[in-house]
Amino acid sequence: MTKTIGENIKKYRKSKGLTQIQLAQKVNVGVNSIRRYEAGERQPNFDKLDAIANALEININDLISVQPMPMILPESDDGFVATNGVLNPYEKKEKVDMIMKYNKLNTLGQHKANEYITDLSEQEKYTKPDNED
């Protein structure tokens, strides 16, 4: 089962033997913020998440709760795309290229890419005007 960011903060804080007050002081936030993060009432922004990871002496990826992404292999000679070693004819090469580029980004780059994709997905779909060719 995948844990939430708040559950991960609590787990690593306790493993370091820190109280919520001590972590709050290290991160320079109020103790109520740490309580809310751990309870899942609020999500820390990227800068706070980075500060928490640094205070806990762990990688930010240890705090972020995501399902592991399958390894995407390059297109094979027969034109299919291999996902986890299994050929999948339904994946489009463009999508695989995008995922491979995403996987090469550092944490900050992945965060910015996610923000951009979220922004794009919330916009109305672009439709080509009738007079545009």
GROMACS .gro file of N, CA and C in nm:
model
  399
    1MET      N    1   0.084  -0.119   0.000
    1MET     CA    2   0.000   0.000   0.000
    1MET      C    3   0.088   0.125   0.000
    2THR      N    4   0.055   0.219  -0.084
    2THR     CA    5   0.130   0.343  -0.094
    2THR      C    6   0.089   0.438   0.016
    3LYS      N    7   0.187   0.497   0.082
    3LYS     CA    8   0.158   0.592   0.189
    3LYS      C    9   0.142   0.731   0.131
    4THR      N   10   0.073   0.816   0.208
    4THR     CA   11   0.059   0.955   0.167
    4THR      C   12   0.184   1.032   0.207
    5ILE      N   13   0.199   1.152   0.155
    5ILE     CA   14   0.313   1.237   0.191
    5ILE      C   15   0.314   1.259   0.341
    6GLY      N   16   0.197   1.289   0.400
    6GLY     CA   17   0.189   1.312   0.543
    6GLY      C   18   0.233   1.192   0.624
    7GLU      N   19   0.191   1.073   0.582
    7GLU     CA   20   0.231   0.951   0.652
    7GLU      C   21   0.382   0.930   0.641
    8ASN      N   22   0.437   0.964   0.525
    8ASN     CA   23   0.582   0.951   0.507
    8ASN      C   24   0.658   1.051   0.593
    9ILE      N   25   0.608   1.174   0.602
    9ILE     CA   26   0.672   1.273   0.688
    9ILE      C   27   0.676   1.221   0.831
   10LYS      N   28   0.564   1.171   0.878
   10LYS     CA   29   0.555   1.121   1.015
   10LYS      C   30   0.650   1.004   1.036
   11LYS      N   31   0.651   0.910   0.943
   11LYS     CA   32   0.737   0.792   0.954
   11LYS      C   33   0.884   0.831   0.964
   12TYR      N   34   0.930   0.919   0.874
   12TYR     CA   35   1.071   0.958   0.876
   12TYR      C   36   1.104   1.048   0.995
   13ARG      N   37   1.010   1.132   1.036
   13ARG     CA   38   1.032   1.217   1.153
   13ARG      C   39   1.054   1.130   1.276
   14LYS      N   40   0.967   1.030   1.293
   14LYS     CA   41   0.979   0.940   1.408
   14LYS      C   42   1.106   0.856   1.401
   15SER      N   43   1.143   0.814   1.281
   15SER     CA   44   1.265   0.733   1.267
   15SER      C   45   1.389   0.813   1.303
   16LYS      N   46   1.381   0.944   1.290
   16LYS     CA   47   1.493   1.032   1.329
   16LYS      C   48   1.484   1.074   1.475
   17GLY      N   49   1.377   1.033   1.543
   17GLY     CA   50   1.359   1.066   1.684
   17GLY      C   51   1.323   1.212   1.707
   18LEU      N   52   1.259   1.274   1.609
   18LEU     CA   53   1.221   1.415   1.621
   18LEU      C   54   1.075   1.429   1.660
   19THR      N   55   1.046   1.532   1.738
   19THR     CA   56   0.906   1.567   1.766
   19THR      C   57   0.858   1.658   1.653
   20GLN      N   58   0.727   1.679   1.648
   20GLN     CA   59   0.672   1.772   1.549
   20GLN      C   60   0.729   1.913   1.571
   21ILE      N   61   0.748   1.951   1.695
   21ILE     CA   62   0.802   2.084   1.726
   21ILE      C   63   0.945   2.096   1.673
   22GLN      N   64   1.026   1.993   1.694
   22GLN     CA   65   1.164   1.997   1.647
   22GLN      C   66   1.171   2.004   1.495
   23LEU      N   67   1.087   1.926   1.428
   23LEU     CA   68   1.086   1.930   1.281
   23LEU      C   69   1.040   2.067   1.234
   24ALA      N   70   0.938   2.121   1.296
   24ALA     CA   71   0.888   2.253   1.258
   24ALA      C   72   0.998   2.359   1.270
   25GLN      N   73   1.077   2.350   1.376
   25GLN     CA   74   1.187   2.445   1.396
   25GLN      C   75   1.293   2.429   1.287
   26LYS      N   76   1.325   2.306   1.251
   26LYS     CA   77   1.425   2.280   1.147
   26LYS      C   78   1.379   2.331   1.010
   27VAL      N   79   1.247   2.322   0.986
   27VAL     CA   80   1.191   2.360   0.856
   27VAL      C   81   1.150   2.508   0.854
   28ASN      N   82   1.147   2.569   0.973
   28ASN     CA   83   1.107   2.709   0.987
   28ASN      C   84   0.960   2.731   0.951
   29VAL      N   85   0.875   2.642   1.004
   29VAL     CA   86   0.729   2.655   0.991
   29VAL      C   87   0.669   2.637   1.130
   30GLY      N   88   0.543   2.670   1.143
   30GLY     CA   89   0.474   2.647   1.270
   30GLY      C   90   0.445   2.500   1.291
   31VAL      N   91   0.438   2.460   1.416
   31VAL     CA   92   0.412   2.319   1.448
   31VAL      C   93   0.275   2.276   1.393
   32ASN      N   94   0.181   2.369   1.384
   32ASN     CA   95   0.050   2.334   1.328
   32ASN      C   96   0.060   2.293   1.182
   33SER      N   97   0.154   2.352   1.110
   33SER     CA   98   0.174   2.312   0.970
   33SER      C   99   0.219   2.166   0.962
   34ILE      N  100   0.316   2.130   1.047
   34ILE     CA  101   0.363   1.991   1.048
   34ILE      C  102   0.249   1.897   1.086
   35ARG      N  103   0.170   1.936   1.186
   35ARG     CA  104   0.056   1.852   1.226
   35ARG      C  105  -0.041   1.833   1.110
   36ARG      N  106  -0.070   1.941   1.040
   36ARG     CA  107  -0.165   1.933   0.926
   36ARG      C  108  -0.108   1.851   0.812
   37TYR      N  109   0.023   1.866   0.785
   37TYR     CA  110   0.084   1.784   0.680
   37TYR      C  111   0.071   1.636   0.715
   38GLU      N  112   0.107   1.601   0.838
   38GLU     CA  113   0.104   1.461   0.879
   38GLU      C  114  -0.038   1.405   0.883
   39ALA      N  115  -0.134   1.489   0.916
   39ALA     CA  116  -0.274   1.444   0.920
   39ALA      C  117  -0.338   1.441   0.782
   40GLY      N  118  -0.268   1.493   0.682
   40GLY     CA  119  -0.322   1.496   0.547
   40GLY      C  120  -0.422   1.607   0.523
   41GLU      N  121  -0.427   1.704   0.615
   41GLU     CA  122  -0.519   1.817   0.601
   41GLU      C  123  -0.465   1.922   0.504
   42ARG      N  124  -0.335   1.925   0.489
   42ARG     CA  125  -0.269   2.019   0.397
   42ARG      C  126  -0.154   1.946   0.329
   43GLN      N  127  -0.120   1.993   0.211
   43GLN     CA  128  -0.004   1.939   0.140
   43GLN      C  129   0.104   2.047   0.137
   44PRO      N  130   0.226   2.013   0.174
   44PRO     CA  131   0.333   2.113   0.165
   44PRO      C  132   0.363   2.144   0.019
   45ASN      N  133   0.396   2.271  -0.008
   45ASN     CA  134   0.438   2.304  -0.144
   45ASN      C  135   0.576   2.245  -0.168
   46PHE      N  136   0.626   2.257  -0.288
   46PHE     CA  137   0.752   2.192  -0.323
   46PHE      C  138   0.867   2.242  -0.236
   47ASP      N  139   0.874   2.372  -0.212
   47ASP     CA  140   0.984   2.427  -0.131
   47ASP      C  141   0.980   2.372   0.011
   48LYS      N  142   0.862   2.364   0.070
   48LYS     CA  143   0.849   2.310   0.206
   48LYS      C  144   0.881   2.161   0.208
   49LEU      N  145   0.837   2.090   0.104
   49LEU     CA  146   0.866   1.947   0.095
   49LEU      C  147   1.016   1.925   0.087
   50ASP      N  148   1.084   2.008   0.009
   50ASP     CA  149   1.229   2.000  -0.003
   50ASP      C  150   1.296   2.029   0.132
   51ALA      N  151   1.246   2.131   0.202
   51ALA     CA  152   1.302   2.166   0.333
   51ALA      C  153   1.280   2.054   0.434
   52ILE      N  154   1.164   1.990   0.429
   52ILE     CA  155   1.135   1.878   0.520
   52ILE      C  156   1.230   1.762   0.491
   53ALA      N  157   1.248   1.731   0.362
   53ALA     CA  158   1.340   1.622   0.324
   53ALA      C  159   1.481   1.653   0.373
   54ASN      N  160   1.525   1.777   0.355
   54ASN     CA  161   1.659   1.814   0.402
   54ASN      C  162   1.670   1.802   0.553
   55ALA      N  163   1.567   1.847   0.625
   55ALA     CA  164   1.568   1.840   0.772
   55ALA      C  165   1.571   1.695   0.820
   56LEU      N  166   1.507   1.608   0.745
   56LEU     CA  167   1.503   1.466   0.782
   56LEU      C  168   1.621   1.388   0.724
   57GLU      N  169   1.704   1.458   0.646
   57GLU     CA  170   1.822   1.398   0.583
   57GLU      C  171   1.787   1.280   0.494
   58ILE      N  172   1.683   1.302   0.413
   58ILE     CA  173   1.639   1.199   0.318
   58ILE      C  174   1.619   1.265   0.181
   59ASN      N  175   1.600   1.183   0.081
   59ASN     CA  176   1.571   1.232  -0.052
   59ASN      C  177   1.424   1.271  -0.060
   60ILE      N  178   1.394   1.378  -0.131
   60ILE     CA  179   1.255   1.423  -0.144
   60ILE      C  180   1.166   1.313  -0.202
   61ASN      N  181   1.223   1.227  -0.286
   61ASN     CA  182   1.145   1.118  -0.345
   61ASN      C  183   1.094   1.021  -0.239
   62ASP      N  184   1.163   1.014  -0.125
   62ASP     CA  185   1.117   0.927  -0.017
   62ASP      C  186   0.986   0.977   0.044
   63LEU      N  187   0.961   1.106   0.031
   63LEU     CA  188   0.838   1.164   0.088
   63LEU      C  189   0.721   1.160  -0.009
   64ILE      N  190   0.753   1.165  -0.137
   64ILE     CA  191   0.647   1.173  -0.238
   64ILE      C  192   0.587   1.036  -0.259
   65SER      N  193   0.457   1.030  -0.250
   65SER     CA  194   0.385   0.904  -0.261
   65SER      C  195   0.337   0.885  -0.403
   66VAL      N  196   0.406   0.801  -0.478
   66VAL     CA  197   0.365   0.773  -0.615
   66VAL      C  198   0.378   0.624  -0.642
   67GLN      N  199   0.298   0.576  -0.733
   67GLN     CA  200   0.311   0.438  -0.776
   67GLN      C  201   0.437   0.429  -0.863
   68PRO      N  202   0.515   0.323  -0.849
   68PRO     CA  203   0.633   0.311  -0.933
   68PRO      C  204   0.593   0.308  -1.080
   69MET      N  205   0.667   0.382  -1.160
   69MET     CA  206   0.639   0.389  -1.303
   69MET      C  207   0.707   0.272  -1.372
   70PRO      N  208   0.637   0.204  -1.462
   70PRO     CA  209   0.702   0.093  -1.531
   70PRO      C  210   0.817   0.143  -1.617
   71MET      N  211   0.917   0.059  -1.633
   71MET     CA  212   1.029   0.096  -1.718
   71MET      C  213   0.983   0.090  -1.862
   72ILE      N  214   1.008   0.196  -1.935
   72ILE     CA  215   0.968   0.203  -2.076
   72ILE      C  216   1.094   0.184  -2.160
   73LEU      N  217   1.090   0.086  -2.247
   73LEU     CA  218   1.204   0.058  -2.334
   73LEU      C  219   1.181   0.122  -2.470
   74PRO      N  220   1.290   0.148  -2.543
   74PRO     CA  221   1.273   0.209  -2.676
   74PRO      C  222   1.196   0.117  -2.770
   75GLU      N  223   1.150   0.178  -2.878
   75GLU     CA  224   1.074   0.104  -2.978
   75GLU      C  225   1.158  -0.010  -3.035
   76SER      N  226   1.098  -0.125  -3.049
   76SER     CA  227   1.170  -0.240  -3.103
   76SER      C  228   1.168  -0.235  -3.256
   77ASP      N  229   1.241  -0.326  -3.318
   77ASP     CA  230   1.251  -0.328  -3.464
   77ASP      C  231   1.116  -0.350  -3.532
   78ASP      N  232   1.025  -0.418  -3.464
   78ASP     CA  233   0.896  -0.446  -3.528
   78ASP      C  234   0.795  -0.333  -3.508
   79GLY      N  235   0.837  -0.220  -3.448
   79GLY     CA  236   0.748  -0.105  -3.435
   79GLY      C  237   0.665  -0.104  -3.309
   80PHE      N  238   0.674  -0.207  -3.228
   80PHE     CA  239   0.601  -0.209  -3.102
   80PHE      C  240   0.685  -0.144  -2.993
   81VAL      N  241   0.620  -0.103  -2.888
   81VAL     CA  242   0.688  -0.042  -2.776
   81VAL      C  243   0.687  -0.140  -2.660
   82ALA      N  244   0.802  -0.161  -2.599
   82ALA     CA  245   0.813  -0.256  -2.489
   82ALA      C  246   0.791  -0.185  -2.357
   83THR      N  247   0.699  -0.235  -2.275
   83THR     CA  248   0.674  -0.182  -2.142
   83THR      C  249   0.697  -0.295  -2.044
   84ASN      N  250   0.793  -0.277  -1.953
   84ASN     CA  251   0.830  -0.384  -1.859
   84ASN      C  252   0.867  -0.511  -1.934
   85GLY      N  253   0.931  -0.496  -2.049
   85GLY     CA  254   0.976  -0.612  -2.125
   85GLY      C  255   0.867  -0.680  -2.206
   86VAL      N  256   0.744  -0.631  -2.201
   86VAL     CA  257   0.634  -0.691  -2.276
   86VAL      C  258   0.598  -0.596  -2.389
   87LEU      N  259   0.592  -0.647  -2.509
   87LEU     CA  260   0.559  -0.561  -2.623
   87LEU      C  261   0.414  -0.517  -2.615
   88ASN      N  262   0.393  -0.389  -2.629
   88ASN     CA  263   0.259  -0.332  -2.619
   88ASN      C  264   0.231  -0.251  -2.745
   89PRO      N  265   0.149  -0.303  -2.836
   89PRO     CA  266   0.124  -0.231  -2.962
   89PRO      C  267   0.035  -0.109  -2.945
   90TYR      N  268  -0.021  -0.087  -2.826
   90TYR     CA  269  -0.115   0.021  -2.807
   90TYR      C  270  -0.050   0.151  -2.761
   91GLU      N  271   0.075   0.145  -2.717
   91GLU     CA  272   0.144   0.266  -2.673
   91GLU      C  273   0.193   0.342  -2.795
   92LYS      N  274   0.176   0.470  -2.793
   92LYS     CA  275   0.223   0.552  -2.904
   92LYS      C  276   0.367   0.594  -2.877
   93LYS      N  277   0.448   0.597  -2.981
   93LYS     CA  278   0.589   0.631  -2.966
   93LYS      C  279   0.606   0.768  -2.902
   94GLU      N  280   0.523   0.865  -2.936
   94GLU     CA  281   0.534   0.999  -2.880
   94GLU      C  282   0.517   0.998  -2.728
   95LYS      N  283   0.423   0.918  -2.680
   95LYS     CA  284   0.400   0.908  -2.536
   95LYS      C  285   0.521   0.846  -2.466
   96VAL      N  286   0.576   0.743  -2.527
   96VAL     CA  287   0.692   0.677  -2.469
   96VAL      C  288   0.811   0.773  -2.467
   97ASP      N  289   0.831   0.847  -2.577
   97ASP     CA  290   0.940   0.946  -2.581
   97ASP      C  291   0.924   1.047  -2.468
   98MET      N  292   0.802   1.092  -2.446
   98MET     CA  293   0.776   1.190  -2.340
   98MET      C  294   0.810   1.130  -2.203
   99ILE      N  295   0.770   1.007  -2.178
   99ILE     CA  296   0.798   0.943  -2.050
   99ILE      C  297   0.947   0.923  -2.030
  100MET      N  298   1.017   0.886  -2.135
  100MET     CA  299   1.162   0.867  -2.125
  100MET      C  300   1.231   1.000  -2.092
  101LYS      N  301   1.186   1.108  -2.154
  101LYS     CA  302   1.243   1.240  -2.124
  101LYS      C  303   1.210   1.281  -1.981
  102TYR      N  304   1.087   1.255  -1.938
  102TYR     CA  305   1.046   1.286  -1.801
  102TYR      C  306   1.134   1.213  -1.700
  103ASN      N  307   1.160   1.085  -1.726
  103ASN     CA  308   1.242   1.004  -1.635
  103ASN      C  309   1.385   1.056  -1.624
  104LYS      N  310   1.432   1.130  -1.725
  104LYS     CA  311   1.568   1.185  -1.722
  104LYS      C  312   1.577   1.315  -1.641
  105LEU      N  313   1.461   1.376  -1.612
  105LEU     CA  314   1.460   1.503  -1.538
  105LEU      C  315   1.495   1.481  -1.392
  106ASN      N  316   1.554   1.584  -1.329
  106ASN     CA  317   1.573   1.577  -1.184
  106ASN      C  318   1.438   1.606  -1.118
  107THR      N  319   1.436   1.600  -0.985
  107THR     CA  320   1.310   1.615  -0.911
  107THR      C  321   1.243   1.748  -0.941
  108LEU      N  322   1.320   1.856  -0.944
  108LEU     CA  323   1.263   1.987  -0.973
  108LEU      C  324   1.205   1.991  -1.113
  109GLY      N  325   1.276   1.935  -1.209
  109GLY     CA  326   1.226   1.932  -1.347
  109GLY      C  327   1.097   1.852  -1.358
  110GLN      N  328   1.089   1.739  -1.287
  110GLN     CA  329   0.967   1.659  -1.289
  110GLN      C  330   0.852   1.735  -1.225
  111HIS      N  331   0.881   1.808  -1.118
  111HIS     CA  332   0.777   1.888  -1.052
  111HIS      C  333   0.724   1.994  -1.149
  112LYS      N  334   0.814   2.064  -1.217
  112LYS     CA  335   0.772   2.169  -1.311
  112LYS      C  336   0.694   2.109  -1.429
  113ALA      N  337   0.738   1.993  -1.477
  113ALA     CA  338   0.667   1.926  -1.586
  113ALA      C  339   0.526   1.888  -1.543
  114ASN      N  340   0.512   1.837  -1.420
  114ASN     CA  341   0.379   1.802  -1.368
  114ASN      C  342   0.290   1.924  -1.358
  115GLU      N  343   0.345   2.036  -1.310
  115GLU     CA  344   0.267   2.160  -1.301
  115GLU      C  345   0.219   2.203  -1.439
  116TYR      N  346   0.309   2.196  -1.538
  116TYR     CA  347   0.275   2.239  -1.673
  116TYR      C  348   0.167   2.148  -1.733
  117ILE      N  349   0.182   2.019  -1.713
  117ILE     CA  350   0.082   1.924  -1.765
  117ILE      C  351  -0.053   1.948  -1.698
  118THR      N  352  -0.051   1.974  -1.568
  118THR     CA  353  -0.176   2.003  -1.496
  118THR      C  354  -0.241   2.128  -1.552
  119ASP      N  355  -0.162   2.233  -1.572
  119ASP     CA  356  -0.215   2.357  -1.630
  119ASP      C  357  -0.276   2.330  -1.767
  120LEU      N  358  -0.206   2.256  -1.851
  120LEU     CA  359  -0.257   2.226  -1.985
  120LEU      C  360  -0.385   2.144  -1.980
  121SER      N  361  -0.391   2.049  -1.889
  121SER     CA  362  -0.509   1.962  -1.883
  121SER      C  363  -0.632   2.036  -1.831
  122GLU      N  364  -0.611   2.148  -1.761
  122GLU     CA  365  -0.724   2.224  -1.709
  122GLU      C  366  -0.774   2.329  -1.809
  123GLN      N  367  -0.699   2.352  -1.916
  123GLN     CA  368  -0.742   2.447  -2.019
  123GLN      C  369  -0.839   2.378  -2.113
  124GLU      N  370  -0.920   2.461  -2.179
  124GLU     CA  371  -1.009   2.405  -2.279
  124GLU      C  372  -0.925   2.351  -2.393
  125LYS      N  373  -0.972   2.245  -2.453
  125LYS     CA  374  -0.900   2.187  -2.566
  125LYS      C  375  -0.889   2.290  -2.678
  126TYR      N  376  -0.772   2.296  -2.739
  126TYR     CA  377  -0.750   2.386  -2.852
  126TYR      C  378  -0.822   2.331  -2.973
  127THR      N  379  -0.897   2.416  -3.036
  127THR     CA  380  -0.963   2.376  -3.160
  127THR      C  381  -0.915   2.469  -3.269
  128LYS      N  382  -0.884   2.412  -3.380
  128LYS     CA  383  -0.833   2.488  -3.493
  128LYS      C  384  -0.946   2.569  -3.555
  129PRO      N  385  -0.928   2.702  -3.568
  129PRO     CA  386  -1.031   2.784  -3.631
  129PRO      C  387  -1.054   2.740  -3.775
  130ASP      N  388  -1.175   2.761  -3.824
  130ASP     CA  389  -1.211   2.718  -3.958
  130ASP      C  390  -1.121   2.779  -4.066
  131ASN      N  391  -1.077   2.903  -4.045
  131ASN     CA  392  -0.998   2.970  -4.148
  131ASN      C  393  -0.849   2.941  -4.137
  132GLU      N  394  -0.807   2.859  -4.041
  132GLU     CA  395  -0.665   2.828  -4.023
  132GLU      C  396  -0.633   2.697  -4.094
  133ASP      N  397  -0.527   2.697  -4.173
  133ASP     CA  398  -0.484   2.575  -4.243
  133ASP      C  399  -0.344   2.540  -4.213
   0.00000   0.00000   0.00000
